[in-house]
DNA sequence: CGTTCTTTTGACCGGCGTCAATATAGGTGG
DNA sequence: CCACCTATATTGACGCCGGTCAAAAGAACG
């Protein structure tokens, strides 16, 4: 089962006391459904909320001066969205639903108050931000140093892994639900070249495609084609000192 | 004057009470000098400390499977280094001194205890991490979408801006102290091509070079060549609710 | 004052973007 | 349920940006 609520996500990182968990659950009681293609937050828009993605799939991107779009991350259930409102007065990226989705809004002031009452939450947030930074560093390295084919293979594996976390049945056959243009905007390629690379991977018998459905035929080979992007260790806050006052 | 201590850096983001400031100052009392080229932390090394850079210039990089190096960030006085030990048991990047430098180590357990006693610190840390993520997103976008010339122009401007923060006299003439290979490793180019782009910028009368010294001849032109990398807003935590218990 | 690192320049070429044409799918109104 | 219409996918031709290889000239350092 995927982590769906905010409390679950923080709890992945840090064992929460019952009191902490209750405080967090209180923050994200509401739910808000989004249609495919709907914009949740617009870049540079002033906002005082962040969100948890409860179901569906979304993306965060920035628009560059030349009008092109850089997709920074794909978002899956359990992910925190729009955390930039913690540090900035306005959103730093646009958040759009790729499929029909449900998010739970969290008011940043309520969140801050919870963190002031339960100080471990602030550190857990810092750790989650750190993990996000590290993931972004991996993507940056991949874009800067690896070939188009490796990047396409890599993004396929990532999507599969992250979709699969919700449904173990999606072992090696899945429907990304992304256009080739979106894939390209995420990894710094044109849609035309993404298409060529997908054909190559197909010709190499690493994947098969049928309609929108992808099947991984040779996971080891695909992973090798991706250039061995070893997954980093998970967040670990077990070293945190205990301090009563709960 | 640049922010040099950890308390100063956090204080940039959040007005600190005297008690908070004292608690932070206590964390980074020691100093540790580093020779040019010295490695402070090695990737994948287990560590329980983070650092503030008090003087000098450093860089953080990762080594990729093909043996190449991706420089993730250049570090200047006031910056926090090695914050990944907060979320991970081991360092996620290698930290090396580019010039002779001085760092102040901060024990992560002591830092965590301080944050548990002064909860606003945890949120400030989260905000600083968020800012780092945003900066990395900018670099990723630049590497993915802009030309080699724009990236070189951009990194020159960034280095100048960040060096200049320490010494206002360094308005438009400065010595980066980076090899062209290091510049290339930061922006995803070979040193050969960095050299070609520097020559182009010189031929365009945007910059001049003399030994290791760079002079910006036409800042507007250089900024245009860099592709209008608009600086994002600074971190702002003024919305944080007050909550006694200090 | 040699040795090694860095810079500089030229020749060459391949990966990926651009442009364009066609096929296919999805979605909408009638 | 069909006709139309737009978004997406696919493929080919062509060209350029930036990598690779190589050689030589500085520059730094013991």
PDB file of C-alpha atoms in Angstrom, chain A residues 93-240:
ATOM      1  CA  UNK A  93       6.426  25.746 -10.177  1.00  0.00           C
ATOM      2  CA  UNK A  94       3.146  24.967 -11.864  1.00  0.00           C
ATOM      3  CA  UNK A  95       1.308  21.849 -10.706  1.00  0.00           C
ATOM      4  CA  UNK A  96      -0.952  20.081 -13.184  1.00  0.00           C
ATOM      5  CA  UNK A  97      -2.924  16.848 -12.977  1.00  0.00           C
ATOM      6  CA  UNK A  98      -1.845  14.297 -15.573  1.00  0.00           C
ATOM      7  CA  UNK A  99      -4.704  11.962 -14.741  1.00  0.00           C
ATOM      8  CA  UNK A 100      -7.811  12.623 -12.671  1.00  0.00           C
ATOM      9  CA  UNK A 101      -6.442  13.122  -9.188  1.00  0.00           C
ATOM     10  CA  UNK A 102      -7.349  13.909  -5.612  1.00  0.00           C
ATOM     11  CA  UNK A 103      -5.272  16.184  -3.409  1.00  0.00           C
ATOM     12  CA  UNK A 104      -5.589  17.161   0.247  1.00  0.00           C
ATOM     13  CA  UNK A 105      -4.754  20.822   0.919  1.00  0.00           C
ATOM     14  CA  UNK A 106      -2.705  21.742   3.986  1.00  0.00           C
ATOM     15  CA  UNK A 107      -2.629  25.287   5.236  1.00  0.00           C
ATOM     16  CA  UNK A 108       0.933  26.373   5.755  1.00  0.00           C
ATOM     17  CA  UNK A 109       0.144  28.318   8.899  1.00  0.00           C
ATOM     18  CA  UNK A 110      -1.567  25.366  10.509  1.00  0.00           C
ATOM     19  CA  UNK A 111       1.344  23.197   9.479  1.00  0.00           C
ATOM     20  CA  UNK A 112       3.805  25.624  10.994  1.00  0.00           C
ATOM     21  CA  UNK A 113       1.841  25.739  14.215  1.00  0.00           C
ATOM     22  CA  UNK A 114       1.863  21.971  14.376  1.00  0.00           C
ATOM     23  CA  UNK A 115       5.616  21.987  13.818  1.00  0.00           C
ATOM     24  CA  UNK A 116       6.089  24.521  16.596  1.00  0.00           C
ATOM     25  CA  UNK A 117       4.143  22.329  18.991  1.00  0.00           C
ATOM     26  CA  UNK A 118       5.771  19.116  17.754  1.00  0.00           C
ATOM     27  CA  UNK A 119       9.328  20.112  16.875  1.00  0.00           C
ATOM     28  CA  UNK A 120      10.291  16.828  15.291  1.00  0.00           C
ATOM     29  CA  UNK A 121       7.964  17.651  12.413  1.00  0.00           C
ATOM     30  CA  UNK A 122      10.108  20.562  11.343  1.00  0.00           C
ATOM     31  CA  UNK A 123      13.128  18.312  11.119  1.00  0.00           C
ATOM     32  CA  UNK A 124      11.138  15.700   9.250  1.00  0.00           C
ATOM     33  CA  UNK A 125      10.112  18.353   6.738  1.00  0.00           C
ATOM     34  CA  UNK A 126      13.724  19.405   6.333  1.00  0.00           C
ATOM     35  CA  UNK A 127      14.667  15.786   5.699  1.00  0.00           C
ATOM     36  CA  UNK A 128      11.952  15.376   3.079  1.00  0.00           C
ATOM     37  CA  UNK A 129      13.138  18.536   1.347  1.00  0.00           C
ATOM     38  CA  UNK A 130      16.652  17.193   1.433  1.00  0.00           C
ATOM     39  CA  UNK A 131      15.499  13.990  -0.223  1.00  0.00           C
ATOM     40  CA  UNK A 132      13.843  16.060  -2.915  1.00  0.00           C
ATOM     41  CA  UNK A 133      17.075  17.937  -3.519  1.00  0.00           C
ATOM     42  CA  UNK A 134      18.964  14.693  -3.843  1.00  0.00           C
ATOM     43  CA  UNK A 135      16.481  13.318  -6.347  1.00  0.00           C
ATOM     44  CA  UNK A 136      16.781  16.505  -8.363  1.00  0.00           C
ATOM     45  CA  UNK A 137      20.568  16.175  -8.317  1.00  0.00           C
ATOM     46  CA  UNK A 138      20.217  12.706  -9.824  1.00  0.00           C
ATOM     47  CA  UNK A 139      18.025  14.010 -12.613  1.00  0.00           C
ATOM     48  CA  UNK A 140      20.396  16.878 -13.268  1.00  0.00           C
ATOM     49  CA  UNK A 141      23.317  14.474 -13.556  1.00  0.00           C
ATOM     50  CA  UNK A 142      21.393  12.230 -15.902  1.00  0.00           C
ATOM     51  CA  UNK A 143      20.449  15.111 -18.174  1.00  0.00           C
ATOM     52  CA  UNK A 144      23.950  16.546 -18.171  1.00  0.00           C
ATOM     53  CA  UNK A 145      25.870  13.354 -18.760  1.00  0.00           C
ATOM     54  CA  UNK A 146      23.856  10.521 -20.237  1.00  0.00           C
ATOM     55  CA  UNK A 147      22.645   9.788 -23.754  1.00  0.00           C
ATOM     56  CA  UNK A 148      19.111  10.257 -24.966  1.00  0.00           C
ATOM     57  CA  UNK A 149      18.547   6.509 -24.962  1.00  0.00           C
ATOM     58  CA  UNK A 150      19.730   6.171 -21.383  1.00  0.00           C
ATOM     59  CA  UNK A 151      17.484   8.982 -20.264  1.00  0.00           C
ATOM     60  CA  UNK A 152      14.408   7.506 -21.900  1.00  0.00           C
ATOM     61  CA  UNK A 153      15.133   4.084 -20.429  1.00  0.00           C
ATOM     62  CA  UNK A 154      15.679   5.697 -17.081  1.00  0.00           C
ATOM     63  CA  UNK A 155      12.424   7.616 -17.026  1.00  0.00           C
ATOM     64  CA  UNK A 156      10.482   4.510 -18.034  1.00  0.00           C
ATOM     65  CA  UNK A 157      11.956   2.601 -15.126  1.00  0.00           C
ATOM     66  CA  UNK A 158      11.238   5.426 -12.742  1.00  0.00           C
ATOM     67  CA  UNK A 159       7.618   5.731 -13.809  1.00  0.00           C
ATOM     68  CA  UNK A 160       7.139   1.999 -13.556  1.00  0.00           C
ATOM     69  CA  UNK A 161       8.712   1.854 -10.110  1.00  0.00           C
ATOM     70  CA  UNK A 162       6.674   4.705  -8.759  1.00  0.00           C
ATOM     71  CA  UNK A 163       3.389   3.573 -10.305  1.00  0.00           C
ATOM     72  CA  UNK A 164       4.041   0.069  -9.114  1.00  0.00           C
ATOM     73  CA  UNK A 165       4.234   1.174  -5.533  1.00  0.00           C
ATOM     74  CA  UNK A 166       0.460   1.494  -5.575  1.00  0.00           C
ATOM     75  CA  UNK A 167      -0.321  -1.739  -7.331  1.00  0.00           C
ATOM     76  CA  UNK A 168       2.060  -4.647  -7.142  1.00  0.00           C
ATOM     77  CA  UNK A 169       0.259  -6.247 -10.084  1.00  0.00           C
ATOM     78  CA  UNK A 170       1.835  -3.617 -12.344  1.00  0.00           C
ATOM     79  CA  UNK A 171       5.084  -5.491 -12.289  1.00  0.00           C
ATOM     80  CA  UNK A 172       6.299  -5.070 -15.837  1.00  0.00           C
ATOM     81  CA  UNK A 173       3.276  -3.889 -17.805  1.00  0.00           C
ATOM     82  CA  UNK A 174       1.888  -0.415 -17.271  1.00  0.00           C
ATOM     83  CA  UNK A 175       0.359   2.638 -18.935  1.00  0.00           C
ATOM     84  CA  UNK A 176       2.464   5.709 -18.249  1.00  0.00           C
ATOM     85  CA  UNK A 177      -0.263   8.067 -19.368  1.00  0.00           C
ATOM     86  CA  UNK A 178       2.331  10.553 -20.566  1.00  0.00           C
ATOM     87  CA  UNK A 179       2.690  11.949 -24.036  1.00  0.00           C
ATOM     88  CA  UNK A 180       6.098  11.634 -25.651  1.00  0.00           C
ATOM     89  CA  UNK A 181       6.313  15.382 -25.520  1.00  0.00           C
ATOM     90  CA  UNK A 182       5.912  15.294 -21.752  1.00  0.00           C
ATOM     91  CA  UNK A 183       8.594  12.661 -21.444  1.00  0.00           C
ATOM     92  CA  UNK A 184      10.849  14.832 -23.550  1.00  0.00           C
ATOM     93  CA  UNK A 185      10.155  17.937 -21.495  1.00  0.00           C
ATOM     94  CA  UNK A 186      11.169  16.034 -18.392  1.00  0.00           C
ATOM     95  CA  UNK A 187      14.506  14.758 -19.696  1.00  0.00           C
ATOM     96  CA  UNK A 188      15.527  17.529 -22.052  1.00  0.00           C
ATOM     97  CA  UNK A 189      14.664  15.990 -25.428  1.00  0.00           C
ATOM     98  CA  UNK A 190      12.266  16.734 -28.249  1.00  0.00           C
ATOM     99  CA  UNK A 191       9.247  14.518 -28.648  1.00  0.00           C
ATOM    100  CA  UNK A 192      10.588  13.429 -32.028  1.00  0.00           C
ATOM    101  CA  UNK A 193      13.746  12.103 -30.495  1.00  0.00           C
ATOM    102  CA  UNK A 194      11.912  10.453 -27.627  1.00  0.00           C
ATOM    103  CA  UNK A 195       9.964   8.571 -30.247  1.00  0.00           C
ATOM    104  CA  UNK A 196      13.151   7.444 -31.971  1.00  0.00           C
ATOM    105  CA  UNK A 197      14.617   6.230 -28.693  1.00  0.00           C
ATOM    106  CA  UNK A 198      11.450   4.316 -27.817  1.00  0.00           C
ATOM    107  CA  UNK A 199      11.658   2.619 -31.186  1.00  0.00           C
ATOM    108  CA  UNK A 200      15.280   1.712 -30.498  1.00  0.00           C
ATOM    109  CA  UNK A 201      14.431   0.216 -27.121  1.00  0.00           C
ATOM    110  CA  UNK A 202      11.673  -1.729 -28.848  1.00  0.00           C
ATOM    111  CA  UNK A 203      14.005  -2.933 -31.589  1.00  0.00           C
ATOM    112  CA  UNK A 204      16.450  -4.014 -28.904  1.00  0.00           C
ATOM    113  CA  UNK A 205      13.652  -6.154 -27.403  1.00  0.00           C
ATOM    114  CA  UNK A 206      13.913  -4.343 -24.092  1.00  0.00           C
ATOM    115  CA  UNK A 207      10.343  -3.077 -24.121  1.00  0.00           C
ATOM    116  CA  UNK A 208       7.128  -3.640 -26.066  1.00  0.00           C
ATOM    117  CA  UNK A 209       4.354  -1.165 -26.733  1.00  0.00           C
ATOM    118  CA  UNK A 210       0.711  -1.668 -27.440  1.00  0.00           C
ATOM    119  CA  UNK A 211      -1.526   1.349 -27.588  1.00  0.00           C
ATOM    120  CA  UNK A 212      -0.508   3.311 -24.532  1.00  0.00           C
ATOM    121  CA  UNK A 213       0.646   0.216 -22.680  1.00  0.00           C
ATOM    122  CA  UNK A 214       4.317  -0.464 -22.067  1.00  0.00           C
ATOM    123  CA  UNK A 215       5.726  -3.853 -21.207  1.00  0.00           C
ATOM    124  CA  UNK A 216       9.242  -4.326 -19.948  1.00  0.00           C
ATOM    125  CA  UNK A 217      10.613  -7.386 -21.681  1.00  0.00           C
ATOM    126  CA  UNK A 218      14.141  -7.333 -20.316  1.00  0.00           C
ATOM    127  CA  UNK A 219      14.455  -5.406 -17.102  1.00  0.00           C
ATOM    128  CA  UNK A 220      18.154  -6.100 -16.650  1.00  0.00           C
ATOM    129  CA  UNK A 221      18.873  -4.942 -20.165  1.00  0.00           C
ATOM    130  CA  UNK A 222      16.730  -1.851 -19.760  1.00  0.00           C
ATOM    131  CA  UNK A 223      18.459  -0.997 -16.530  1.00  0.00           C
ATOM    132  CA  UNK A 224      21.816  -1.384 -18.234  1.00  0.00           C
ATOM    133  CA  UNK A 225      20.643   0.839 -21.084  1.00  0.00           C
ATOM    134  CA  UNK A 226      19.625   3.407 -18.468  1.00  0.00           C
ATOM    135  CA  UNK A 227      23.217   3.677 -17.355  1.00  0.00           C
ATOM    136  CA  UNK A 228      22.992   2.115 -13.931  1.00  0.00           C
ATOM    137  CA  UNK A 229      21.208   4.910 -12.095  1.00  0.00           C
ATOM    138  CA  UNK A 230      21.565   3.341  -8.688  1.00  0.00           C
ATOM    139  CA  UNK A 231      18.826   4.366  -6.328  1.00  0.00           C
ATOM    140  CA  UNK A 232      20.052   6.204  -3.300  1.00  0.00           C
ATOM    141  CA  UNK A 233      19.434   5.153   0.262  1.00  0.00           C
ATOM    142  CA  UNK A 234      16.127   6.093   1.807  1.00  0.00           C
ATOM    143  CA  UNK A 235      15.711   8.846   4.331  1.00  0.00           C
ATOM    144  CA  UNK A 236      16.741   7.761   7.804  1.00  0.00           C
ATOM    145  CA  UNK A 237      16.024   9.841  10.879  1.00  0.00           C
ATOM    146  CA  UNK A 238      16.594   7.114  13.435  1.00  0.00           C
ATOM    147  CA  UNK A 239      19.553   9.055  14.830  1.00  0.00           C
ATOM    148  CA  UNK A 240      17.248  11.853  16.002  1.00  0.00           C
TER     149      UNK A 240
END
